[in-house]
XYZ file of C-alpha atoms in Angstrom:
440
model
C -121.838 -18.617 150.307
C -122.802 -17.730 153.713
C -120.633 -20.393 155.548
C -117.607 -19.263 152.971
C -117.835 -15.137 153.776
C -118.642 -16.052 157.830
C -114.694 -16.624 158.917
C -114.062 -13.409 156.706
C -116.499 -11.281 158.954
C -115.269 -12.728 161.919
C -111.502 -11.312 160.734
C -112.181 -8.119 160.527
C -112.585 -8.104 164.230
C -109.164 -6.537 164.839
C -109.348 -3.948 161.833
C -110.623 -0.687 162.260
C -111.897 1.505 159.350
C -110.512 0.527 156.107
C -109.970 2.970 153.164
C -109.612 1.527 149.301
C -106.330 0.684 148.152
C -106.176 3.277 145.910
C -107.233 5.978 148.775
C -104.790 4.068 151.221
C -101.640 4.325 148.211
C -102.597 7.948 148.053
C -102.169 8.964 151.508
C -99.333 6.519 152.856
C -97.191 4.961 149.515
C -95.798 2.364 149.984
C -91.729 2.678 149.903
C -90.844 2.975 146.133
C -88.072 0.948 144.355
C -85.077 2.738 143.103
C -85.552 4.769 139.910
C -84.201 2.324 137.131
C -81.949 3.723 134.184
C -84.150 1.340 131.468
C -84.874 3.647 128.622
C -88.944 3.121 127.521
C -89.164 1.590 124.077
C -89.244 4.121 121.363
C -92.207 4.255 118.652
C -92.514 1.717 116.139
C -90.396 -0.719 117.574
C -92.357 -2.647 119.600
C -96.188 -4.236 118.212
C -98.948 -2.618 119.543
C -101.225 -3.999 122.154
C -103.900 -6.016 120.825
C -106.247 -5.833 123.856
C -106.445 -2.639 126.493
C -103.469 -2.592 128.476
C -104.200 0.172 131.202
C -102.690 1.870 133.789
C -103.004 4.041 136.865
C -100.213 6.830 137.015
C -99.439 7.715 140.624
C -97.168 10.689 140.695
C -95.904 9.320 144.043
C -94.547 6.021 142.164
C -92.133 7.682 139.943
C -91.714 9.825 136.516
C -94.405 9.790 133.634
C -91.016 9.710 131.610
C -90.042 6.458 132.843
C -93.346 4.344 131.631
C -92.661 1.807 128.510
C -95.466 4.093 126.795
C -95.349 1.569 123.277
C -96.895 -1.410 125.606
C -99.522 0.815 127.079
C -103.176 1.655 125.564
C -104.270 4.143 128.118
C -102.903 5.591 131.053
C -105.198 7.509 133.904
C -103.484 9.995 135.975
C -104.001 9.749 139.124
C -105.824 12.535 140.654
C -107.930 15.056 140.992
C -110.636 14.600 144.181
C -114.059 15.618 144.232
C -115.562 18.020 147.113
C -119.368 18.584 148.064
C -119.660 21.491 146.199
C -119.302 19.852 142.724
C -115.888 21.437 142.368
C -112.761 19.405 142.422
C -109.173 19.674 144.240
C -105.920 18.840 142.278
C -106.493 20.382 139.198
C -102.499 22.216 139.587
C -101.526 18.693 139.603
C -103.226 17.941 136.431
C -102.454 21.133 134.484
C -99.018 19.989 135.390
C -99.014 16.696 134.245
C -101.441 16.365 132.049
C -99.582 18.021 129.070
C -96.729 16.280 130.078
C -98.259 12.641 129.765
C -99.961 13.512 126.349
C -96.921 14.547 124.345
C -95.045 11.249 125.785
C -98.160 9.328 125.134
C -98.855 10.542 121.205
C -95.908 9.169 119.240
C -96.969 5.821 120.772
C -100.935 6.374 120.378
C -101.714 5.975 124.020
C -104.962 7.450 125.156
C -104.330 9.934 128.575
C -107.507 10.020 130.978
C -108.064 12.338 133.828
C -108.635 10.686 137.690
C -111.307 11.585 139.187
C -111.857 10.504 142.843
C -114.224 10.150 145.196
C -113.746 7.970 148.581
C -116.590 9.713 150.629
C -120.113 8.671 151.108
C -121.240 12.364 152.352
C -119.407 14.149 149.337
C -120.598 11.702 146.971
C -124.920 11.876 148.336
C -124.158 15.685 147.907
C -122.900 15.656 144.410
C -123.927 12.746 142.122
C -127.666 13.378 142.886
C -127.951 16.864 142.057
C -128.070 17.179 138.555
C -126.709 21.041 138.262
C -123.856 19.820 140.504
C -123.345 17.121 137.712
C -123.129 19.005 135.157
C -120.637 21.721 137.100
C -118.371 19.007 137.396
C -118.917 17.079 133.982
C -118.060 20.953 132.762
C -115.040 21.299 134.777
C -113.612 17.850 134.036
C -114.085 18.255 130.346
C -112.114 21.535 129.980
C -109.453 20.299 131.920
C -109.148 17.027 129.246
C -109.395 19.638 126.799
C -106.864 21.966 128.246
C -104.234 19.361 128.157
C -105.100 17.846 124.969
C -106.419 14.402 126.619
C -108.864 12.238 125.862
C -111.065 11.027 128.387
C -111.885 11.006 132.316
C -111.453 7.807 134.602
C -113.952 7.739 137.073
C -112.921 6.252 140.901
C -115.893 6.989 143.247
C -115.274 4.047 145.886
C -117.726 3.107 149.251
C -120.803 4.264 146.794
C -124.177 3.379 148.561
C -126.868 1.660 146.471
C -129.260 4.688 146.296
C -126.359 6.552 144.073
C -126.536 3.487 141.667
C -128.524 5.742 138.732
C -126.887 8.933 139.938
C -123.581 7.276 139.823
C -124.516 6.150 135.851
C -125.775 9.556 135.123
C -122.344 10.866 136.179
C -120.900 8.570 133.353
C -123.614 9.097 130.563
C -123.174 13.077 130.519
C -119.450 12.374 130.578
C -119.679 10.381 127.865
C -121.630 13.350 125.931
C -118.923 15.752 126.936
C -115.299 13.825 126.379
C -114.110 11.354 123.534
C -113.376 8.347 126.374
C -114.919 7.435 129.796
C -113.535 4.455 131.863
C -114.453 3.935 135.306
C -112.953 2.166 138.500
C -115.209 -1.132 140.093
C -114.944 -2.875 142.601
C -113.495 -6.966 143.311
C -116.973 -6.923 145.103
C -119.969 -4.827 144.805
C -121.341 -5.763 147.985
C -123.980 -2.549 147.651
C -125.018 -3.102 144.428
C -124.250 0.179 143.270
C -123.092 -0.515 139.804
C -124.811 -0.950 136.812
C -122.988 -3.401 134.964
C -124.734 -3.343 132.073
C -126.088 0.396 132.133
C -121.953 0.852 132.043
C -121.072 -1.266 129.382
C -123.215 0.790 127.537
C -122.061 4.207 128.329
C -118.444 3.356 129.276
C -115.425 2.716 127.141
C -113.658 0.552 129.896
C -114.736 -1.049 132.811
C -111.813 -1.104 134.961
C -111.967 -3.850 137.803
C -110.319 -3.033 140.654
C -109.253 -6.721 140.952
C -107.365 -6.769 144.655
C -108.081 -5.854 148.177
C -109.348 -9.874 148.311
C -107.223 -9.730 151.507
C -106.987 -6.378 152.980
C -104.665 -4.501 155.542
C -107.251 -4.915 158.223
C -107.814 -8.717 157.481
C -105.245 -12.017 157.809
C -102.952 -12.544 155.232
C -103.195 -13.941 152.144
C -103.730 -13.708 148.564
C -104.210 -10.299 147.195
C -105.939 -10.599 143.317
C -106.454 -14.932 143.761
C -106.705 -16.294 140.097
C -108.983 -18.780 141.402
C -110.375 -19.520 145.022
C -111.094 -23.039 146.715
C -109.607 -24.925 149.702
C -108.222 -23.215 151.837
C -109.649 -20.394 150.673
C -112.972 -18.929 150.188
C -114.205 -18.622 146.818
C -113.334 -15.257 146.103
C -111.337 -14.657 143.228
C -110.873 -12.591 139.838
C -112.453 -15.585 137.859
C -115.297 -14.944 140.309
C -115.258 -11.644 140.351
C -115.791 -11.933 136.874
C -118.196 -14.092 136.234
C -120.619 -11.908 138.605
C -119.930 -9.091 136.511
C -120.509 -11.146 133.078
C -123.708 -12.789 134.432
C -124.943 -9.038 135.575
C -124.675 -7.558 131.875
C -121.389 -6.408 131.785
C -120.226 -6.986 128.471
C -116.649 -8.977 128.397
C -115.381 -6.698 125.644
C -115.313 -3.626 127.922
C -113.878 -5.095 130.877
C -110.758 -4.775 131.841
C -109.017 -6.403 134.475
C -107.312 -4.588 137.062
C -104.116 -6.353 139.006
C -101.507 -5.272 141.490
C -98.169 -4.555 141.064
C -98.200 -4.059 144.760
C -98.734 -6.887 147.710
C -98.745 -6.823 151.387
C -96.305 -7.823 154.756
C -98.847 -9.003 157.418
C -97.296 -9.471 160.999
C -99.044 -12.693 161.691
C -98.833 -15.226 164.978
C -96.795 -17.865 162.805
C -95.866 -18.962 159.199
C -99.102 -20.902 159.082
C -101.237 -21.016 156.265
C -104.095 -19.428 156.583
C -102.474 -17.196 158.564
C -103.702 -15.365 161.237
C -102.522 -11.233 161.694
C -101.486 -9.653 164.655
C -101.916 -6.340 163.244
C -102.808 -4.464 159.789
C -100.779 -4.786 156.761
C -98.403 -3.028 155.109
C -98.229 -2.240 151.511
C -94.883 -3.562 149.345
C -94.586 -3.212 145.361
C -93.653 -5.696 143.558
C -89.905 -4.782 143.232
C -89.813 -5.050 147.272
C -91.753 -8.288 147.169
C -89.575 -9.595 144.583
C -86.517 -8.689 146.658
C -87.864 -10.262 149.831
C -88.541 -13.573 148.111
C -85.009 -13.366 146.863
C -83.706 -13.304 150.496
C -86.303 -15.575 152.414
C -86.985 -17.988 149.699
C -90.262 -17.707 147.189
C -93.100 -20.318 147.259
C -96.303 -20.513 145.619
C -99.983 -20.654 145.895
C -101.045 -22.788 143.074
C -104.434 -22.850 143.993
C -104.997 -18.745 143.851
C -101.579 -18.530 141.658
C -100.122 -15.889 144.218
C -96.724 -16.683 145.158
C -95.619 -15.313 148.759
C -92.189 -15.248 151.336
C -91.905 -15.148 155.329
C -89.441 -12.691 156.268
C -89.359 -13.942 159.423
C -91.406 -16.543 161.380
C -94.215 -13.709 162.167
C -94.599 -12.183 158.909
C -95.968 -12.936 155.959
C -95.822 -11.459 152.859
C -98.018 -11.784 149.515
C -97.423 -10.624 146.432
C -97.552 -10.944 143.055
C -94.890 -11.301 140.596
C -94.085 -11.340 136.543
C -95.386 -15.040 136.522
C -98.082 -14.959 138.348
C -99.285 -11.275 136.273
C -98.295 -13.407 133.156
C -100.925 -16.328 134.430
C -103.556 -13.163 135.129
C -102.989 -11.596 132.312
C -103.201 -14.513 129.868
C -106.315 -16.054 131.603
C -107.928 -12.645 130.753
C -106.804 -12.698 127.045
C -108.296 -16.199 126.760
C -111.518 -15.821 128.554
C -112.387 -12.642 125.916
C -111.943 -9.473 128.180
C -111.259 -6.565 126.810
C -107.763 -6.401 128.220
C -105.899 -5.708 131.305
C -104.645 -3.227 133.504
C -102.446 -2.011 136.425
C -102.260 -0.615 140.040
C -100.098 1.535 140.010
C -97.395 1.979 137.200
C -93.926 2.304 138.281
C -94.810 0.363 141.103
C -92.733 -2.919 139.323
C -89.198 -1.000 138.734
C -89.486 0.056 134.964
C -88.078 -3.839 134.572
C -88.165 -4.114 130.717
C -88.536 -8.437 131.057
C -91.760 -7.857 133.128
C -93.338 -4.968 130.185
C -91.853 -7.584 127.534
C -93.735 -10.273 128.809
C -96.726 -7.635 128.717
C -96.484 -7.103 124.921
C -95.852 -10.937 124.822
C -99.328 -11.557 125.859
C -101.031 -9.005 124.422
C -99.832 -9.445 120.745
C -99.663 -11.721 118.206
C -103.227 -13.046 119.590
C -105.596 -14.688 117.058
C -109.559 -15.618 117.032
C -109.765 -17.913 114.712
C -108.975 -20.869 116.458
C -111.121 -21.661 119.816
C -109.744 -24.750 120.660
C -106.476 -24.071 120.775
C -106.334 -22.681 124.293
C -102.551 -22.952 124.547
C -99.934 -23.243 127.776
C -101.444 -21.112 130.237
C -100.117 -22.257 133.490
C -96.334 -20.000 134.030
C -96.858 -19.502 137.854
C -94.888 -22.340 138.640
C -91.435 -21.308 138.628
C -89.306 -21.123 141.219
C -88.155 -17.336 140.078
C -90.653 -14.601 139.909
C -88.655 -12.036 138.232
C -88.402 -13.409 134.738
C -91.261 -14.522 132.090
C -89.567 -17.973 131.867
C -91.872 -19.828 134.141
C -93.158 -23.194 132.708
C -95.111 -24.529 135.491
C -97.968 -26.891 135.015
C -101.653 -25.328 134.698
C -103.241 -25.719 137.796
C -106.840 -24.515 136.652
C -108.744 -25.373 133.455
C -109.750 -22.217 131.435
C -112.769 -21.050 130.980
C -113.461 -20.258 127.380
C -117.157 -19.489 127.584
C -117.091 -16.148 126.916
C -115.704 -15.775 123.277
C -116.504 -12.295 122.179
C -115.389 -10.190 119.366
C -114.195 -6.742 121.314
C -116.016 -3.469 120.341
C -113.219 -1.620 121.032
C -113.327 2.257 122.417
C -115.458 5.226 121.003
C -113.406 7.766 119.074
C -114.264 10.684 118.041
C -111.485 25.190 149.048
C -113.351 24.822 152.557
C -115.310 22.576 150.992
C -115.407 18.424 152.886
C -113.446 16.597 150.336
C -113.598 12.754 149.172
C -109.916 12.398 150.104
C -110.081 13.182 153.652
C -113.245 10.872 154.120
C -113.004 7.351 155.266
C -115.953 4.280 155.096
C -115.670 1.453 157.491
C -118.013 -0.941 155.468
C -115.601 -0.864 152.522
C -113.617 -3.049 154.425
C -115.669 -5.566 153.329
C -114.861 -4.878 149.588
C -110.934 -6.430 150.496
C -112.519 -9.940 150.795
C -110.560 -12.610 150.913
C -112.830 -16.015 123.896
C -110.949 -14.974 122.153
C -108.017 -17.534 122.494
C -104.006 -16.364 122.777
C -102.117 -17.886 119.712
C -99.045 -16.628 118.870
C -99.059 -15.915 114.936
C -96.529 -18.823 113.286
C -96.835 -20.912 116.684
């Protein structure tokens, strides 16, 4: 392991202080696609999901009105941040939008969660170990849920150090007392150990991997959320990623599997591959990665099932598209996770074919039938806009983990987490139930 994560270190010796992706989105976005005139499906025409299909609302990204609500389970509004005194900042945003998303989210059923964030070490040591601080906030978070009519909080503390591993689970039990639904944001890589994988599965309706950042603005280019790793990568990946978190307790029915609908333009010395950068990063959703592949030419990865473009011959760009979500997404259906989600929505256009393919995989799904593990290779293609691709199936699924899901529970002045950054969490950007169609 060792020999694989040593070139990785040695990378980051032209990055300075990294912040998450979601911290980084939140204070520089990354230039938004054109609002689309696609109407959202209305209710009752389109099957509901039959796993979790979750995602982050950015108000940045574009308008809650424009999300296909009936392919959606739960969407988490994105934010309100948490300072050292236990209080939190961006509750006008919420009081705002929080109604809003709940009366376009009921016709369809969709469950709304308040964001809370936390991307500082300092604020995080002063609050999640001090229990009456705790329960200030678990009061405050819960009155705003039930101001807007909501159901749940969505909990994104990022850089936390291991000593706030049981605070950091007490956070989420007492929520759990106080609101109907609790999810909560991990990491690709818990290189801390600071969450409880099985303590969480316990006390949390979703666990929501975070599952990109595998390479990072500060780090060379390459694949963002890697299906798979292996030569000529290292062997981090989202099938990795999950395994750790399956063979540390986490229970496969509550995970669910975050991927980008973002990637990244590295300037880089050459169109080599590995590349090498020349400087950071820069975010590009997937409608501007799309579009670039369209001018420059797309290829693929088929090794991490990423496909990626050179804009010119020092720049590289990585990204994922519809086919290479589709792969994700159905590798995630068949290995018996709870279901998948998204970073951030609006991010991929409002494209109706991309959503379609979304309620593709996600319905019409049966246990009964292990063996039949189906077609799940569709990264292939030479177009990445459409859920057409065919291509063969470059990895051999891993059906091990055939589970029956449990589904959800029913029933100032101050420093604040925002303005904080962590230089370590660079390090956190390193690089069955079975699908069968009913009638197939």
């Amino acid at each position: 392991m060792l020999n694989a994560v040593a070139p990785l270190l040695l990378s980051l010796a032209h990055a300075g202080p990294v912040k998450s992706v979601h911290a980084d989105h939140l204070a520089h976005p990354p230039p938004l696609p054109a609002r689309t005139t696609h109407t959202p499906a209305p209710p009752d025409t389109v099957p509901p999901p039959e796993r979790i299909v979750f995602g982050y609302y950015a108000p940045w990204a574009g308008e809650l009105a424009d999300l296909d609500w009936a392919r959606l389970t739960h969407v988490a509004v994105f934010n309100v941040d948490l300072n050292s005194d236990g209080s939190v900042s961006g509750m006008s945003g919420w009081d705002t939008l929080g109604p809003e998303a709940v009366a376009l989210a009921a016709p369809h059923g969709v469950r709304v969660h308040l964001a809370l964030t936390c991307f500082d070490e300092d604020v995080m040591d002063d609050v999640l170990p001090n229990a009456a601080l705790r329960a200030g906030l678990v009061s405050t978070l819960g009155d705003a849920v039930d101001r807007a009519g909501a159901d749940g909080v969505s909990v994104d503390c990022e850089g936390v150090p291991s000593h706030l591993r049981d605070p950091l689970t007490a956070l989420v039990v007492e929520l759990q007392a106080r609101v109907d639904e609790v999810s909560i944001a991990t990491p690709a890589i818990d290189w801390t150990g600071a969450f409880d994988y099985a303590a969480l599965s316990e006390h949390a309706d979703q666990i929501f991997i975070m599952g990109y950042g595998y390479h990072w603005a500060g780090g060379n280019p390459g694949p963002v959320a890697p299906l798979h790793g292996g030569s000529p990568w290292n062997d981090w990946s989202l099938s990795n990623t999950v395994d750790t978190y399956i063979d540390g307790g986490a229970d496969p029915a509550r995970i669910v599997l975050g991927l980008p609908l973002y990637g990244r333009t590295w300037p880089s010395t050459d169109t080599s591959i590995p590349g090498t950068a020349t400087a950071n990063g820069t975010s590009v959703t997937m409608v501007e990665g799309i579009a670039l592949a369209a001018t420059h030419g797309r290829s693929y990865d088929t090794v991490t099932d990423t496909p990626y473009t050179f804009p010119s011959s020092t720049e590289q760009t990585w990204y994922d598209d519809h086919d290479s979500v589709q792969v994700k997404v159905r590798w995630a259906v068949e290995t018996g996770l709870g279901g998948v989600g998204f970073w951030a929505l609006n991010y991929e256009g409002n494209d109706p074919a991309f959503w379609q393919m979304i309620t593709d995989e996600t319905t019409g799904l049966s246990p009964e039938d292990p063996a039949d593990s189906g077609d799940s290779g569709a990264g292939g293609s030479s177009s990445g806009g459409g859920t057409g691709g065919t291509g063969d199936d470059t990895h051999a699924t891993d059906s091990g983990y055939l589970t029956e899901p449990k589904g959800t529970r029913v029933g100032s002045g101050m420093p604040s987490c925002a303005g904080g950054a962590f230089g370590w969490v660079a390090l956190l950007g390193l690089g069955g139930w079975v699908r069968r169609r009913h009638g197939a």
